[in-house]
Amino acid sequence: VQAHRFNAVVDASESGYGALVLDRLARHTCGVTEADAGGVIVLDRRDPEVAFAAAGCGIAIERTGERFPLEPGVLRDVIATARPKRLSGGVELERLTGDVRGPASGACVAMSWADEVRGAVWAAAVPGPAFDERRVELLGEMARLTATAIEHAENHQRLEASAETGVEALAAAIEMRDGYTGEHSADVVSLAVEVGRALRLDAPGLVELRCAARLHDVGKIGVPDGILRKPGPLTHDEWITMRRHAPDGSTLLARVPGLEAVAAIVRFHHERWDGAGYPDRLAAAQIPVASRIVAGCDAFRAMTADRPYRRAMTTDDALRELSRCAGTQFDAAVVDALARIVRAGAPVRGAGAG
Ligand SMILES: [Fe+2]
Ligand SMILES: [Fe+2]
């Protein structure tokens, strides 16, 4: 039974959507933690002394697919104790990356599912200061998403079908809960995909972007009516509740097999380029590019829609506002592409004439 379970992981991570999800999660993990290398390691169920590099990013990518003995060291300790540990140069990183000029500092976090430690996620940067508490926490967040992805793959789910059904069901749920949020999300999709194309996202990246744009505000399902429909500015406490929609939406999406990478994008859709956003205060390239695209398109669509308490801004005014905030709130490359697309005459639903 154990051998069979391990093979399921190998199958899922070497073919089709399962592999793709792990790969994207490894890449997001590197970006979010500002790492130069990182990877996902899964234990061999047949032999607890052997580990398998299931996915990697940066220089660690070359080791993907390799099996290696679990020698005494940081990785073994993390797996034995289920506690995060720092990596600092030397043998351990050379072992993980397969590169002697490898990164100088990083961290390793255990990955558990089905009530057992089953592997680890690690990330490392070269050179730079040691991984601080915040980076380790972010690594833990990505380890949770990755563990969910592998658990789903192990359960032999038909990932693509589940993902599609999940997207449809959740989009319908948003629509039912709040008509404005439903319509707004649909409006963000077409613009986001065009911006994604302009920024040369690859095909799987565009699929993830489309889902993330459609479901970016799915966490608002859990925001009480009094706050969600309040016709006016929110109080400090109401804002705290409202802001939960980003991490809560991500948690919800991670429960749908195949949507773990989309869950990562949704978590970060209110981060700001200058690092003053929420929930994790990521900055610049740390923020997944799809999250940056959703952020810009979300703001543009929100500004150009009529609301009960204010009229829509004109397209020109909204574009001016976006470029005023390029480089602080928004990624300037996203704002540029968006402005070009809107000016070229992409249909701007919801844009008021003034
Ligand atoms: Fe949002
Ligand atoms: Fe939104």
Short mmCIF file of C-alpha atoms and ligand atoms in Angstrom, two decimals:
data_model
loop_
_atom_site.label_atom_id
_atom_site.label_comp_id
_atom_site.label_asym_id
_atom_site.label_seq_id
_atom_site.Cartn_x
_atom_site.Cartn_y
_atom_site.Cartn_z
CA VAL A 1 0.00 0.00 0.00
CA GLN A 2 2.81 2.36 0.86
CA ALA A 3 4.64 1.76 -2.39
CA HIS A 4 1.43 2.35 -4.23
CA ARG A 5 0.89 5.66 -2.45
CA PHE A 6 4.35 6.85 -3.31
CA ASN A 7 3.87 5.91 -6.92
CA ALA A 8 0.71 7.99 -6.94
CA VAL A 9 2.79 11.03 -5.98
CA VAL A 10 5.35 10.28 -8.65
CA ASP A 11 2.64 9.78 -11.25
CA ALA A 12 0.85 12.94 -10.27
CA SER A 13 4.00 14.99 -10.20
CA GLU A 14 5.41 13.68 -13.44
CA SER A 15 2.39 13.97 -15.65
CA GLY A 16 -0.36 16.41 -16.44
CA TYR A 17 -1.94 18.99 -14.23
CA GLY A 18 -0.53 17.68 -10.94
CA ALA A 19 3.03 18.31 -12.11
CA LEU A 20 2.09 21.71 -13.41
CA VAL A 21 0.54 22.78 -10.11
CA LEU A 22 3.62 21.74 -8.12
CA ASP A 23 5.86 23.46 -10.59
CA ARG A 24 3.91 26.73 -10.37
CA LEU A 25 3.76 26.52 -6.58
CA ALA A 26 7.55 26.06 -6.46
CA ARG A 27 7.93 29.16 -8.62
CA HIS A 28 5.51 31.20 -6.51
CA THR A 29 7.38 30.03 -3.41
CA CYS A 30 10.67 31.41 -4.77
CA GLY A 31 9.07 34.72 -5.74
CA VAL A 32 7.14 35.24 -2.54
CA THR A 33 10.16 34.51 -0.32
CA GLU A 34 12.59 36.38 -2.62
CA ALA A 35 14.61 33.22 -3.06
CA ASP A 36 17.00 32.29 -5.86
CA ALA A 37 16.32 28.62 -5.49
CA GLY A 38 13.71 26.45 -3.85
CA GLY A 39 12.03 23.13 -4.07
CA VAL A 40 9.47 20.62 -2.99
CA ILE A 41 10.76 17.39 -1.44
CA VAL A 42 8.57 14.35 -0.90
CA LEU A 43 9.54 11.30 1.16
CA ASP A 44 9.58 7.89 -0.43
CA ARG A 45 6.88 5.87 1.33
CA ARG A 46 8.72 2.64 0.61
CA ASP A 47 11.97 3.84 2.12
CA PRO A 48 11.93 6.65 4.70
CA GLU A 49 15.65 7.13 4.11
CA VAL A 50 15.03 8.30 0.56
CA ALA A 51 13.60 11.61 -0.64
CA PHE A 52 12.35 12.72 -4.03
CA ALA A 53 12.75 16.24 -5.50
CA ALA A 54 9.19 16.69 -6.80
CA ALA A 55 9.53 20.27 -8.08
CA GLY A 56 12.05 23.08 -8.03
CA CYS A 57 12.78 26.62 -9.07
CA GLY A 58 15.94 28.60 -9.75
CA ILE A 59 19.12 26.55 -9.83
CA ALA A 60 17.31 23.74 -7.97
CA ILE A 61 15.27 23.04 -11.08
CA GLU A 62 18.02 20.77 -12.40
CA ARG A 63 17.53 18.40 -9.49
CA THR A 64 13.81 17.96 -10.11
CA GLY A 65 12.91 14.30 -10.47
CA GLU A 66 16.00 13.11 -8.61
CA ARG A 67 15.88 10.69 -5.71
CA PHE A 68 18.48 11.09 -3.01
CA PRO A 69 19.30 9.59 0.40
CA LEU A 70 18.06 11.56 3.42
CA GLU A 71 21.40 12.18 5.10
CA PRO A 72 21.77 13.66 8.62
CA GLY A 73 21.28 17.42 8.36
CA VAL A 74 18.71 20.20 8.27
CA LEU A 75 16.26 18.48 5.92
CA ARG A 76 16.24 15.32 8.01
CA ASP A 77 15.77 17.35 11.23
CA VAL A 78 12.88 19.34 9.78
CA ILE A 79 11.15 16.14 8.71
CA ALA A 80 11.79 14.44 12.07
CA THR A 81 10.59 17.36 14.22
CA ALA A 82 8.07 19.08 11.87
CA ARG A 83 9.67 22.39 12.88
CA PRO A 84 11.05 24.98 10.43
CA LYS A 85 14.81 25.41 10.36
CA ARG A 86 17.20 27.93 8.83
CA LEU A 87 19.66 26.90 6.19
CA SER A 88 22.97 28.71 6.13
CA GLY A 89 25.37 27.88 3.36
CA GLY A 90 27.53 24.80 3.21
CA VAL A 91 26.86 21.17 2.57
CA GLU A 92 23.10 21.23 3.11
CA LEU A 93 22.39 23.80 0.39
CA GLU A 94 24.89 22.23 -1.94
CA ARG A 95 23.02 18.96 -1.45
CA LEU A 96 19.64 20.55 -2.15
CA THR A 97 20.63 22.67 -5.12
CA GLY A 98 23.38 20.47 -6.52
CA ASP A 99 25.45 23.61 -6.97
CA VAL A 100 28.64 24.45 -5.06
CA ARG A 101 28.26 28.16 -5.78
CA GLY A 102 24.80 27.76 -4.26
CA PRO A 103 22.76 30.11 -2.10
CA ALA A 104 24.01 31.42 1.22
CA SER A 105 20.92 31.38 3.41
CA GLY A 106 17.42 30.04 3.47
CA ALA A 107 14.89 27.99 5.35
CA CYS A 108 13.19 24.63 5.23
CA VAL A 109 9.63 23.91 6.41
CA ALA A 110 7.98 20.52 6.86
CA MET A 111 5.03 19.57 4.71
CA SER A 112 2.33 17.40 6.28
CA TRP A 113 -0.83 15.79 5.06
CA ALA A 114 -2.97 12.93 6.25
CA ASP A 115 -1.64 13.71 9.77
CA GLU A 116 1.93 12.85 8.87
CA VAL A 117 5.07 14.72 7.84
CA ARG A 118 5.51 13.67 4.24
CA GLY A 119 8.12 16.06 2.94
CA ALA A 120 9.42 19.60 3.03
CA VAL A 121 9.53 22.85 1.11
CA TRP A 122 12.71 24.90 1.10
CA ALA A 123 13.88 28.21 -0.32
CA ALA A 124 17.23 29.98 -0.30
CA ALA A 125 18.79 33.21 -1.50
CA VAL A 126 22.26 34.24 -2.60
CA PRO A 127 23.74 36.29 -1.06
CA GLY A 128 21.78 38.34 1.45
CA PRO A 129 20.69 38.36 5.06
CA ALA A 130 19.44 35.22 6.81
CA PHE A 131 15.78 34.38 6.31
CA ASP A 132 13.81 36.39 8.87
CA GLU A 133 10.70 35.23 10.72
CA ARG A 134 8.39 36.73 8.09
CA ARG A 135 10.02 34.90 5.20
CA VAL A 136 9.82 31.64 7.15
CA GLU A 137 6.11 32.28 7.76
CA LEU A 138 5.53 32.89 4.04
CA LEU A 139 7.42 29.69 3.28
CA GLY A 140 5.07 27.91 5.72
CA GLU A 141 2.06 29.32 3.88
CA MET A 142 3.39 28.03 0.55
CA ALA A 143 4.21 24.65 2.17
CA ARG A 144 0.55 24.34 3.23
CA LEU A 145 -0.69 25.04 -0.32
CA THR A 146 1.84 22.59 -1.75
CA ALA A 147 0.93 19.85 0.74
CA THR A 148 -2.73 20.24 -0.24
CA ALA A 149 -1.83 19.95 -3.93
CA ILE A 150 0.09 16.71 -3.36
CA GLU A 151 -2.61 15.27 -1.11
CA HIS A 152 -5.20 15.93 -3.82
CA ALA A 153 -2.96 14.34 -6.45
CA GLU A 154 -2.42 11.30 -4.25
CA ASN A 155 -6.12 10.83 -3.91
CA HIS A 156 -6.25 10.26 -7.66
CA GLN A 157 -8.58 13.17 -8.23
CA ARG A 158 -9.24 14.10 -11.81
CA LEU A 159 -7.68 17.48 -11.28
CA GLU A 160 -8.67 19.36 -14.38
CA ALA A 161 -12.33 18.39 -14.14
CA SER A 162 -12.46 19.18 -10.40
CA ALA A 163 -10.79 22.53 -10.95
CA GLU A 164 -13.22 23.55 -13.65
CA THR A 165 -16.28 22.48 -11.66
CA GLY A 166 -14.90 24.27 -8.62
CA VAL A 167 -14.38 27.53 -10.51
CA GLU A 168 -17.92 27.43 -11.89
CA ALA A 169 -19.50 26.62 -8.54
CA LEU A 170 -17.59 29.32 -6.70
CA ALA A 171 -18.27 31.94 -9.37
CA ALA A 172 -21.99 31.14 -9.05
CA ALA A 173 -21.71 31.43 -5.27
CA ILE A 174 -20.20 34.93 -5.54
CA GLU A 175 -22.97 35.96 -7.92
CA MET A 176 -25.64 34.75 -5.50
CA ARG A 177 -24.03 36.32 -2.48
CA ASP A 178 -23.46 39.72 -4.05
CA GLY A 179 -24.51 40.77 -7.54
CA TYR A 180 -22.02 43.62 -7.74
CA THR A 181 -19.02 41.45 -6.81
CA GLY A 182 -20.14 38.83 -9.36
CA GLU A 183 -20.46 41.30 -12.22
CA HIS A 184 -17.29 43.11 -11.23
CA SER A 185 -15.29 39.84 -11.21
CA ALA A 186 -16.54 38.91 -14.68
CA ASP A 187 -15.45 42.37 -15.88
CA VAL A 188 -11.96 41.92 -14.46
CA VAL A 189 -11.42 38.60 -16.32
CA SER A 190 -11.28 39.79 -19.93
CA LEU A 191 -9.06 42.76 -19.18
CA ALA A 192 -6.72 40.69 -16.97
CA VAL A 193 -6.27 38.04 -19.66
CA GLU A 194 -5.41 40.72 -22.25
CA VAL A 195 -2.87 42.27 -19.91
CA GLY A 196 -1.48 38.78 -19.20
CA ARG A 197 -1.01 38.22 -22.93
CA ALA A 198 0.69 41.58 -23.32
CA LEU A 199 3.07 40.65 -20.50
CA ARG A 200 3.77 37.32 -22.22
CA LEU A 201 2.46 34.91 -19.60
CA ASP A 202 2.63 31.33 -20.83
CA ALA A 203 -0.49 29.25 -21.55
CA PRO A 204 -0.84 27.66 -18.08
CA GLY A 205 -0.14 31.05 -16.54
CA LEU A 206 -3.03 32.55 -18.52
CA VAL A 207 -5.40 29.79 -17.39
CA GLU A 208 -4.46 30.46 -13.76
CA LEU A 209 -4.82 34.21 -14.28
CA ARG A 210 -8.30 33.76 -15.75
CA CYS A 211 -9.43 31.68 -12.75
CA ALA A 212 -7.81 34.04 -10.25
CA ALA A 213 -9.43 37.10 -11.86
CA ARG A 214 -12.85 35.41 -11.80
CA LEU A 215 -12.46 34.36 -8.16
CA HIS A 216 -10.25 37.07 -6.68
CA ASP A 217 -12.98 38.29 -4.32
CA VAL A 218 -14.46 34.87 -3.50
CA GLY A 219 -13.49 35.45 0.16
CA LYS A 220 -16.16 38.19 0.28
CA ILE A 221 -18.69 35.35 0.59
CA GLY A 222 -17.69 35.35 4.25
CA VAL A 223 -17.94 39.13 4.82
CA PRO A 224 -21.15 40.13 6.68
CA ASP A 225 -23.79 42.04 4.68
CA GLY A 226 -23.56 45.11 6.89
CA ILE A 227 -19.94 45.54 5.77
CA LEU A 228 -20.11 44.16 2.22
CA ARG A 229 -23.09 46.35 1.27
CA LYS A 230 -22.31 49.38 3.41
CA PRO A 231 -22.96 52.45 1.25
CA GLY A 232 -20.02 54.48 2.43
CA PRO A 233 -16.61 54.38 4.08
CA LEU A 234 -15.82 51.51 6.45
CA THR A 235 -14.67 51.93 10.04
CA HIS A 236 -11.25 50.66 11.11
CA ASP A 237 -12.69 47.40 12.48
CA GLU A 238 -14.85 46.88 9.41
CA TRP A 239 -11.74 47.25 7.24
CA ILE A 240 -9.98 44.54 9.23
CA THR A 241 -12.90 42.19 8.52
CA MET A 242 -13.02 43.22 4.84
CA ARG A 243 -9.30 42.58 4.39
CA ARG A 244 -9.75 38.97 5.50
CA HIS A 245 -11.32 38.28 2.09
CA ALA A 246 -7.89 37.84 0.46
CA PRO A 247 -6.45 35.10 2.73
CA ASP A 248 -9.90 33.56 3.34
CA GLY A 249 -10.57 33.34 -0.40
CA SER A 250 -7.18 31.68 -0.85
CA THR A 251 -7.93 29.12 1.86
CA LEU A 252 -11.26 28.31 0.24
CA LEU A 253 -9.70 27.85 -3.22
CA ALA A 254 -6.92 25.62 -1.87
CA ARG A 255 -9.63 23.10 -0.98
CA VAL A 256 -10.48 22.60 -4.65
CA PRO A 257 -8.13 20.03 -6.22
CA GLY A 258 -6.05 21.70 -8.92
CA LEU A 259 -6.62 25.28 -7.75
CA GLU A 260 -3.74 25.51 -5.27
CA ALA A 261 -1.68 27.78 -7.57
CA VAL A 262 -4.76 29.96 -8.17
CA ALA A 263 -5.16 30.14 -4.38
CA ALA A 264 -1.65 31.62 -4.12
CA ILE A 265 -2.48 34.31 -6.71
CA VAL A 266 -5.72 35.24 -4.92
CA ARG A 267 -4.00 35.53 -1.53
CA PHE A 268 -1.77 38.30 -2.88
CA HIS A 269 -4.22 40.34 -5.01
CA HIS A 270 -4.20 43.28 -2.57
CA GLU A 271 -0.44 43.47 -2.14
CA ARG A 272 1.08 46.77 -3.32
CA TRP A 273 4.22 47.26 -5.41
CA ASP A 274 5.72 49.39 -2.59
CA GLY A 275 5.07 46.72 0.04
CA ALA A 276 2.27 48.60 1.83
CA GLY A 277 -0.50 46.18 0.85
CA TYR A 278 -2.05 43.18 2.58
CA PRO A 279 -2.12 40.44 3.86
CA ASP A 280 1.65 39.75 3.75
CA ARG A 281 3.17 43.10 2.75
CA LEU A 282 5.05 41.61 -0.18
CA ALA A 283 6.75 44.05 -2.57
CA ALA A 284 7.62 44.27 -6.27
CA ALA A 285 8.75 40.97 -7.83
CA GLN A 286 7.90 39.06 -4.65
CA ILE A 287 4.25 39.43 -5.62
CA PRO A 288 3.24 36.82 -8.23
CA VAL A 289 2.85 38.61 -11.58
CA ALA A 290 -0.73 37.31 -11.93
CA SER A 291 -1.62 38.94 -8.57
CA ARG A 292 -0.15 42.23 -9.82
CA ILE A 293 -2.25 42.01 -12.98
CA VAL A 294 -5.43 41.28 -11.02
CA ALA A 295 -4.67 44.23 -8.70
CA GLY A 296 -4.41 46.73 -11.58
CA CYS A 297 -7.43 45.43 -13.50
CA ASP A 298 -9.48 45.17 -10.29
CA ALA A 299 -8.83 48.83 -9.46
CA PHE A 300 -9.58 49.98 -13.00
CA ARG A 301 -12.88 48.06 -13.17
CA ALA A 302 -13.89 49.27 -9.69
CA MET A 303 -13.22 52.92 -10.53
CA THR A 304 -15.13 52.79 -13.81
CA ALA A 305 -18.25 51.13 -12.33
CA ASP A 306 -21.26 52.99 -10.96
CA ARG A 307 -21.86 52.42 -7.24
CA PRO A 308 -24.89 53.45 -5.18
CA TYR A 309 -22.80 56.02 -3.31
CA ARG A 310 -20.72 57.43 -6.18
CA ARG A 311 -20.79 57.68 -9.94
CA ALA A 312 -18.35 55.92 -12.20
CA MET A 313 -15.11 57.66 -13.14
CA THR A 314 -14.46 58.21 -16.84
CA THR A 315 -11.98 55.89 -18.52
CA ASP A 316 -9.50 58.76 -18.86
CA ASP A 317 -9.74 59.73 -15.21
CA ALA A 318 -9.34 56.11 -14.12
CA LEU A 319 -6.26 55.64 -16.32
CA ARG A 320 -4.79 58.88 -14.95
CA GLU A 321 -5.35 57.62 -11.41
CA LEU A 322 -3.70 54.28 -12.22
CA SER A 323 -0.62 55.92 -13.73
CA ARG A 324 -0.39 58.28 -10.74
CA CYS A 325 -0.12 55.14 -8.57
CA ALA A 326 2.21 53.21 -10.92
CA GLY A 327 5.38 52.26 -9.09
CA THR A 328 3.80 52.79 -5.67
CA GLN A 329 0.53 50.86 -5.52
CA PHE A 330 0.70 49.16 -8.92
CA ASP A 331 3.29 47.49 -11.11
CA ALA A 332 4.17 50.10 -13.77
CA ALA A 333 4.42 47.40 -16.48
CA VAL A 334 0.86 46.29 -15.68
CA VAL A 335 -0.44 49.88 -15.79
CA ASP A 336 1.30 50.50 -19.14
CA ALA A 337 -0.13 47.37 -20.75
CA LEU A 338 -3.59 48.04 -19.32
CA ALA A 339 -3.64 51.62 -20.59
CA ARG A 340 -2.54 50.53 -24.06
CA ILE A 341 -5.26 47.87 -24.18
CA VAL A 342 -8.03 50.17 -22.94
CA ARG A 343 -7.00 53.00 -25.32
CA ALA A 344 -6.88 50.53 -28.22
CA GLY A 345 -10.57 50.11 -27.64
CA ALA A 346 -11.10 46.97 -25.60
CA PRO A 347 -14.75 47.03 -24.60
CA VAL A 348 -14.95 48.82 -21.25
CA ARG A 349 -18.04 47.48 -19.58
CA GLY A 350 -19.39 49.57 -16.76
CA ALA A 351 -17.49 52.70 -17.76
CA GLY A 352 -19.65 55.72 -17.19
CA ALA A 353 -19.61 58.68 -19.52
CA GLY A 354 -19.12 60.96 -16.53
FE FE B 1 -10.33 42.03 -3.42
FE FE B 2 -12.26 43.18 -6.76
#
